[in-house]
mmCIF file of C-alpha atoms and ligand atoms in Angstrom:
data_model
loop_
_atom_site.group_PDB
_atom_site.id
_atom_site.type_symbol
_atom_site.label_atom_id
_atom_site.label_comp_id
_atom_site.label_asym_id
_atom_site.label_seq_id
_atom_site.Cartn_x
_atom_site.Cartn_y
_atom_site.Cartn_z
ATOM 1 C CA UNK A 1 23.927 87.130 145.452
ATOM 2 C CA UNK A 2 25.495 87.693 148.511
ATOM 3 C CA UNK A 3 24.660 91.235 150.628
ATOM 4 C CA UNK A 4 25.758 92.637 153.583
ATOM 5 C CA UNK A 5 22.204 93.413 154.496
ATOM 6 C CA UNK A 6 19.001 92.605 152.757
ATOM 7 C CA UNK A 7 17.887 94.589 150.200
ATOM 8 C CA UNK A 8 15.225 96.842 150.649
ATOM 9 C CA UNK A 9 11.928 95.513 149.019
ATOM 10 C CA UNK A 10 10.890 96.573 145.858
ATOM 11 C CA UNK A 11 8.538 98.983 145.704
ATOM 12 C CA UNK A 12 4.672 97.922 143.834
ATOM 13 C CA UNK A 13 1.401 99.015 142.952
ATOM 14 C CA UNK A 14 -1.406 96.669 141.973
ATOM 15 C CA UNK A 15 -2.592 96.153 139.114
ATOM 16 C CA UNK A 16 -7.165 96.236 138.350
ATOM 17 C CA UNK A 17 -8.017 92.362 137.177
ATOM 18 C CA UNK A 18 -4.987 90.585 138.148
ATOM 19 C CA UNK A 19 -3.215 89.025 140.869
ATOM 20 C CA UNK A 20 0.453 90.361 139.325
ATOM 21 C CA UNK A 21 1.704 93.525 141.004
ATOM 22 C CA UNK A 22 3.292 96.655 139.241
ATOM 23 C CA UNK A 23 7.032 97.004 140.516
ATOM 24 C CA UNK A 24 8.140 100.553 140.312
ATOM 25 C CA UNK A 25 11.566 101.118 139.235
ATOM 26 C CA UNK A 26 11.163 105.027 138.906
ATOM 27 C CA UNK A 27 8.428 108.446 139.687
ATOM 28 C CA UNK A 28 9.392 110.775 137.446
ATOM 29 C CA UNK A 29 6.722 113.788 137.865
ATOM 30 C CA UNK A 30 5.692 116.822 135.195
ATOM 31 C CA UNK A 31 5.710 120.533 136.454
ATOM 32 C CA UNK A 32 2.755 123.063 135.535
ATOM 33 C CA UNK A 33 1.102 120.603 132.910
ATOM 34 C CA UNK A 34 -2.308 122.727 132.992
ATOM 35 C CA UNK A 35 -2.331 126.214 132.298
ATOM 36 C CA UNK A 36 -4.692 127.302 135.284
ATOM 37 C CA UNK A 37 -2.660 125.781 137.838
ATOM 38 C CA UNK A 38 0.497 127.359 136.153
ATOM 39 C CA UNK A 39 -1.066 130.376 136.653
ATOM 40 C CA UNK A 40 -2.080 129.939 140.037
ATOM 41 C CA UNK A 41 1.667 129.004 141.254
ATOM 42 C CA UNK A 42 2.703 132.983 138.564
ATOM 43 C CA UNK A 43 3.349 131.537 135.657
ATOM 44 C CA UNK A 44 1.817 131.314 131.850
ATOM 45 C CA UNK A 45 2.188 130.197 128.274
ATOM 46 C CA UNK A 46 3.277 126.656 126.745
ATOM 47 C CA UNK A 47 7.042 126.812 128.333
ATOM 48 C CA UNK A 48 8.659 122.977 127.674
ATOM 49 C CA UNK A 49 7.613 120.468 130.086
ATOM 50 C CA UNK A 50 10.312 119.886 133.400
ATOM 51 C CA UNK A 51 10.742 117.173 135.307
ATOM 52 C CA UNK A 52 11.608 116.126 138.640
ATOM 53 C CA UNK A 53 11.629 112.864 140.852
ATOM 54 C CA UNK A 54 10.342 110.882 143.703
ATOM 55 C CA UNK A 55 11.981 107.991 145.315
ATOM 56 C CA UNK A 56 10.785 105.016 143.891
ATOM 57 C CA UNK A 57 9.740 103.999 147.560
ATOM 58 C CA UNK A 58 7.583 107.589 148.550
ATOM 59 C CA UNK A 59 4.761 105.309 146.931
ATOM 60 C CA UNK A 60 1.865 104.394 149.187
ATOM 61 C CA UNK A 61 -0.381 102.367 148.133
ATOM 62 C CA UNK A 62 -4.696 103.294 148.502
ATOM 63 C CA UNK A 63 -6.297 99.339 147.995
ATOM 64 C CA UNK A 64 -9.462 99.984 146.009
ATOM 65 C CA UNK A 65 -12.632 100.473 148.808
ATOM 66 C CA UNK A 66 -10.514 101.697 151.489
ATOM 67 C CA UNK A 67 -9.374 104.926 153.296
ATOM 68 C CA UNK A 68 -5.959 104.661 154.108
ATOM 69 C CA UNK A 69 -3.434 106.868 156.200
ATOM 70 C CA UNK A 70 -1.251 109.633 154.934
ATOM 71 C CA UNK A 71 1.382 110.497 157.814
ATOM 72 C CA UNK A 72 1.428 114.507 158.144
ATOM 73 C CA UNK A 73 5.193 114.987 157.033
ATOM 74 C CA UNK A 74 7.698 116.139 159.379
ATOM 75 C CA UNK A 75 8.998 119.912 159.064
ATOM 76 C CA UNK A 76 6.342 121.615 157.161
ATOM 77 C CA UNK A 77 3.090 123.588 157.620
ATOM 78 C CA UNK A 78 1.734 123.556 154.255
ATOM 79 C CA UNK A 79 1.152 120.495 152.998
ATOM 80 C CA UNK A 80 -0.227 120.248 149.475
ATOM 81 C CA UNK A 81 -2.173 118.541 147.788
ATOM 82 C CA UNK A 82 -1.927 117.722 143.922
ATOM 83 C CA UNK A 83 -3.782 115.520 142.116
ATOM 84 C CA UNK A 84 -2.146 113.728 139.221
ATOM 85 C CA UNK A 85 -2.828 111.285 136.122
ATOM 86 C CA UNK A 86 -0.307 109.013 136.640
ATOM 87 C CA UNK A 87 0.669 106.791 133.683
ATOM 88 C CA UNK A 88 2.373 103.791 134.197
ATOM 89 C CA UNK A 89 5.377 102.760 131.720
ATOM 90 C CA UNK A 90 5.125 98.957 130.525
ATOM 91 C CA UNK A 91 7.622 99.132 128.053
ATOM 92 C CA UNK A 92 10.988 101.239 128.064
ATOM 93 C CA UNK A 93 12.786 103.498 125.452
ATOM 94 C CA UNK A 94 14.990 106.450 125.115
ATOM 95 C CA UNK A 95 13.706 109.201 122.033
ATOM 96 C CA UNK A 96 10.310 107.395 122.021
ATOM 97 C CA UNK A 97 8.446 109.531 118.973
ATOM 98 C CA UNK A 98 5.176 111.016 120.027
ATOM 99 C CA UNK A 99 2.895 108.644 117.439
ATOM 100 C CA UNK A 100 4.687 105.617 119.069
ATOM 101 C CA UNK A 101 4.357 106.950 122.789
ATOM 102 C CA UNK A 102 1.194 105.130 123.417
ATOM 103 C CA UNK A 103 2.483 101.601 122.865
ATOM 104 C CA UNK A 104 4.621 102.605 125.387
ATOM 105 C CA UNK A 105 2.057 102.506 128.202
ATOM 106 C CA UNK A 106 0.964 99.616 130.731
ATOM 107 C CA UNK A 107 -1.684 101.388 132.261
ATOM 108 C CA UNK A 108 -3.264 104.393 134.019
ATOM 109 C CA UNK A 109 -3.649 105.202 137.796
ATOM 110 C CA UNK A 110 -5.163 107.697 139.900
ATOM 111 C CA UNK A 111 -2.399 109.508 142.203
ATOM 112 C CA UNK A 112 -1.016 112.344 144.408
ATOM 113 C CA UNK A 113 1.749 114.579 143.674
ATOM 114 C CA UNK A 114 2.027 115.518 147.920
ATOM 115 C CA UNK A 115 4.155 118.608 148.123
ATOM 116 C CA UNK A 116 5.657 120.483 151.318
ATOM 117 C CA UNK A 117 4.829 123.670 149.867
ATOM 118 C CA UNK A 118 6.615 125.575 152.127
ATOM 119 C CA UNK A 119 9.710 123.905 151.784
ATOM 120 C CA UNK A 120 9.667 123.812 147.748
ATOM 121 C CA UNK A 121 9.311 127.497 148.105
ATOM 122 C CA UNK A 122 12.497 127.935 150.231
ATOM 123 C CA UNK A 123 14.482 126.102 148.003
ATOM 124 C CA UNK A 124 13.290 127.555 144.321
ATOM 125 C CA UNK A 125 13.567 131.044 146.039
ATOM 126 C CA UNK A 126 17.619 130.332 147.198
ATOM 127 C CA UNK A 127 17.848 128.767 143.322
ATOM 128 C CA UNK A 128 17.897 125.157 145.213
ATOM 129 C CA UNK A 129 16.821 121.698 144.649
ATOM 130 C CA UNK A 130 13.233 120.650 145.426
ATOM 131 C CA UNK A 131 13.753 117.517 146.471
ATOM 132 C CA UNK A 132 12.625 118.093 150.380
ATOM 133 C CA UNK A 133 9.728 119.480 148.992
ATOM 134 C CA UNK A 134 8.793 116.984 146.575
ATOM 135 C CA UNK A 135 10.304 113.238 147.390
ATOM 136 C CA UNK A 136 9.713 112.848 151.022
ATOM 137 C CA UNK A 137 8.409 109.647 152.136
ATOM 138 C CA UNK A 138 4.920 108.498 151.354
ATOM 139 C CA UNK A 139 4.146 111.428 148.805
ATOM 140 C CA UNK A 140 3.432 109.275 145.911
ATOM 141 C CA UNK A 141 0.156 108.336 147.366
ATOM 142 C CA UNK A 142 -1.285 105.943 144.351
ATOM 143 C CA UNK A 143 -4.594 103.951 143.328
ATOM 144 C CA UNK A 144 -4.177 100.503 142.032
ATOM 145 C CA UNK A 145 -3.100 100.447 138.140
ATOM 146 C CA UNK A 146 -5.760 100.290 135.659
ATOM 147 C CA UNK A 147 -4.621 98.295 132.110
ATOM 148 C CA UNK A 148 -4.642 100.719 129.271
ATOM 149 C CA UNK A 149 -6.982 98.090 127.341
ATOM 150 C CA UNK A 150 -9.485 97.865 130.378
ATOM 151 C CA UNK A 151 -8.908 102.088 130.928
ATOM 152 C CA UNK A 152 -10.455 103.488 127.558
ATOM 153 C CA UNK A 153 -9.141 106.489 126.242
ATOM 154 C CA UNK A 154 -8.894 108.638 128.987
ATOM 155 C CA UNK A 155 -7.485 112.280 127.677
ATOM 156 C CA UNK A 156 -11.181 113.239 128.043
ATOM 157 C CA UNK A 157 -11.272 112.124 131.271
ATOM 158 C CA UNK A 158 -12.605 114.272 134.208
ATOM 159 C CA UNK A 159 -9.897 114.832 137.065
ATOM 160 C CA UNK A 160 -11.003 115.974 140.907
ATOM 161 C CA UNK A 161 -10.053 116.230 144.292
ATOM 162 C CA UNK A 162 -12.394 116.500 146.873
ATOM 163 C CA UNK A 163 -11.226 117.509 150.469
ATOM 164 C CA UNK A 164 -13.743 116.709 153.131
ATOM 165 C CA UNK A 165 -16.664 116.683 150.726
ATOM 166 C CA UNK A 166 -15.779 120.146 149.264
ATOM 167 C CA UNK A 167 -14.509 120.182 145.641
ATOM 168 C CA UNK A 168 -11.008 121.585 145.518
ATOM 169 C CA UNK A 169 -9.548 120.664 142.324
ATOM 170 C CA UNK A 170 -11.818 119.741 139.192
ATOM 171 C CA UNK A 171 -10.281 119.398 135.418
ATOM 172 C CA UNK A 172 -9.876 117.152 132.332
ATOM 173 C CA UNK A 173 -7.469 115.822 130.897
ATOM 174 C CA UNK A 174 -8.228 117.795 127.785
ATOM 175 C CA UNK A 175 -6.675 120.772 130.044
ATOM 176 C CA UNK A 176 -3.170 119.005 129.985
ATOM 177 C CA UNK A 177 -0.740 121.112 128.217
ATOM 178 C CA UNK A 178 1.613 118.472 127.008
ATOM 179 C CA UNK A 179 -0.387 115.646 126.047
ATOM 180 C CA UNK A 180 0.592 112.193 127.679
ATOM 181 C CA UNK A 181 2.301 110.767 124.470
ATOM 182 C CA UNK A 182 4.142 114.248 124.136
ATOM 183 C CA UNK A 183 5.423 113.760 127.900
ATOM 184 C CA UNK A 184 6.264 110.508 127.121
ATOM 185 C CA UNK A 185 8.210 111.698 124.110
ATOM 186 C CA UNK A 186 10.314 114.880 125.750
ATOM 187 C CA UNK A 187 10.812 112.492 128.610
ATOM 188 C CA UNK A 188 12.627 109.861 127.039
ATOM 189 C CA UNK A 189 14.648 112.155 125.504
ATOM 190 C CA UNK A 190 16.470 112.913 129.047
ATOM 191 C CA UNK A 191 16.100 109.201 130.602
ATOM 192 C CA UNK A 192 16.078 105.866 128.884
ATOM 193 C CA UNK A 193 12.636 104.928 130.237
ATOM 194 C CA UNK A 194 12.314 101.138 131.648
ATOM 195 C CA UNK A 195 9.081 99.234 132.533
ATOM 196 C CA UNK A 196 8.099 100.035 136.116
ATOM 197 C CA UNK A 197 8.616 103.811 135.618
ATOM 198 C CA UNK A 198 5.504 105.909 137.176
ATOM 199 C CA UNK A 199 5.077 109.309 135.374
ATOM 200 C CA UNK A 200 2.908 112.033 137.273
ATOM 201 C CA UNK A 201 1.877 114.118 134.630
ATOM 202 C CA UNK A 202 0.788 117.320 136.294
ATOM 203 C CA UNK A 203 -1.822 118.785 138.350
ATOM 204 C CA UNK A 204 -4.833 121.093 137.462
ATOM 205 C CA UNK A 205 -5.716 124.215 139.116
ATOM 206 C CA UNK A 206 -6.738 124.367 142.792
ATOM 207 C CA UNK A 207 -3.825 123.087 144.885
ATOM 208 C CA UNK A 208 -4.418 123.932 148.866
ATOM 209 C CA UNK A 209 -3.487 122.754 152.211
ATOM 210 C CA UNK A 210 -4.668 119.546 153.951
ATOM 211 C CA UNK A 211 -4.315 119.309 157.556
ATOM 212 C CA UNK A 212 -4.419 116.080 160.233
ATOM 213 C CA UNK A 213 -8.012 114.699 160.091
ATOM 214 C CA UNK A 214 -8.742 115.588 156.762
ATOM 215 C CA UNK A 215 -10.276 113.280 154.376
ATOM 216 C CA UNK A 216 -8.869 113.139 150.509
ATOM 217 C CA UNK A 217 -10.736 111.422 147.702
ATOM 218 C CA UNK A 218 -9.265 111.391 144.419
ATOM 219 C CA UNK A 219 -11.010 110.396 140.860
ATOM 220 C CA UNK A 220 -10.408 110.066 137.482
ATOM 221 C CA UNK A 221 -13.402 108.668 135.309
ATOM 222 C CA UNK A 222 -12.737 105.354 133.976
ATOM 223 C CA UNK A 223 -9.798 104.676 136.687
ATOM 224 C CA UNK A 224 -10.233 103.497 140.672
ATOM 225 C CA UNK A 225 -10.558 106.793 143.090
ATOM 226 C CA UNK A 226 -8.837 106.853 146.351
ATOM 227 C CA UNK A 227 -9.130 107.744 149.530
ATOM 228 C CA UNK A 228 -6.719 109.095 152.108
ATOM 229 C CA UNK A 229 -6.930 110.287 155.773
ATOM 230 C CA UNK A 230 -4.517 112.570 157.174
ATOM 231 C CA UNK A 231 -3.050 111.587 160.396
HETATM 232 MN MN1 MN B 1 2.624 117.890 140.627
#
């Protein structure tokens, strides 16, 4: 193949036990997945989950052990955080059934739905798109990808988000309102899934603002935590 510039490289995400990386083709992301936090941002009740997108590139990547550095985003004052189950998609399909959703799944990662807060709200109050609130660069902070086999069954999984030592956001997965198999399902009824896709399946209650020189550590039980420093 001949190009009239290189290609950018692909984006990746690596993977616990193994030398192989994750390439990420797609970051699709699920709104108000737990009821508390859909509450907190005015709304309630089981509505269908909605989806929106990231770049495939807004990853950044936390290596296991080490604190790495989120850039403070240009144009906004409230940055968010939003801690996030991500699920990682080893093997595609379009109208994937909900009791076949699982096979479905590569792995399991811990991750961070970063949101301009500010800027979302602009846009959903003018009836606009999201996207400068949602899929600017490096807001797809990840941990590295933990096998499904080596992960366990993690929908009772505890889910926090410390900020500077104080808790902030602390859930299970049990909260989720649309299971992962069931988000799985309604997504591959809009998009033919493909291995490589990254699904962000929803944050619990207790979303605030992080500013320059705060410290973020993420867990999940069973899964790798991160840890990110504002700069
Ligand atoms: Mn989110």
């Amino acid at each position: 193949m001949n190009y009239v510039f290189p290609p950018a490289p692909t984006a990746t995400v690596p993977v616990v036990g193994s030398t192989a990386q994750f390439p990420v083709h797609r970051i699709y992301c699920v709104g108000r997945n737990y009821a508390e936090h859909a509450q907190e941002m005015g709304h309630s009740g089981r509505e269908p989950p909605f989806f929106f997108m990231k770049p495939a590139d807004a990853v950044l990547v936390v290596p296991p052990g080490s604190t790495i550095a989120l850039p403070y985003p240009s144009l906004t004052k409230n940055l968010h955080h939003e801690i996030e189950l991500v699920v990682a998609i080893g093997t595609g399909g379009k109208n994937i059934a909900v009791d076949q959703a699982e096979q479905h799944i590569f792995g399991y990662a811990v991750g961070l739905d970063m949101t301009r807060r500010d800027l979302q709200n602009d846009m959903k109050a003018q009836g606009r798109p999201w996207c400068i609130g949602k899929g600017f660069d490096h807001s797809a902070p990840i941990g590295p990808i933990t096998p499904k086999a080596a992960a366990g069954d993690v929908t009772h999984a505890t889910i926090s988000l410390q900020v500077n030592d104080a808790m902030r956001q602390n859930s299970t997965l049990e909260q989720l309102i649309w299971t992962i198999s069931e988000t799985i399902a309604q997504l591959s009824a809009a998009w033919e899934l493909q291995p490589g896709d990254l699904i962000y399946t929803g944050t619990p209650a207790g979303v605030g603002a992080v500013v320059p020189g705060d410290t973020l550590r993420g867990s999940i039980s069973g899964l790798t935590s991160i840890e990110l420093k504002v700069v």
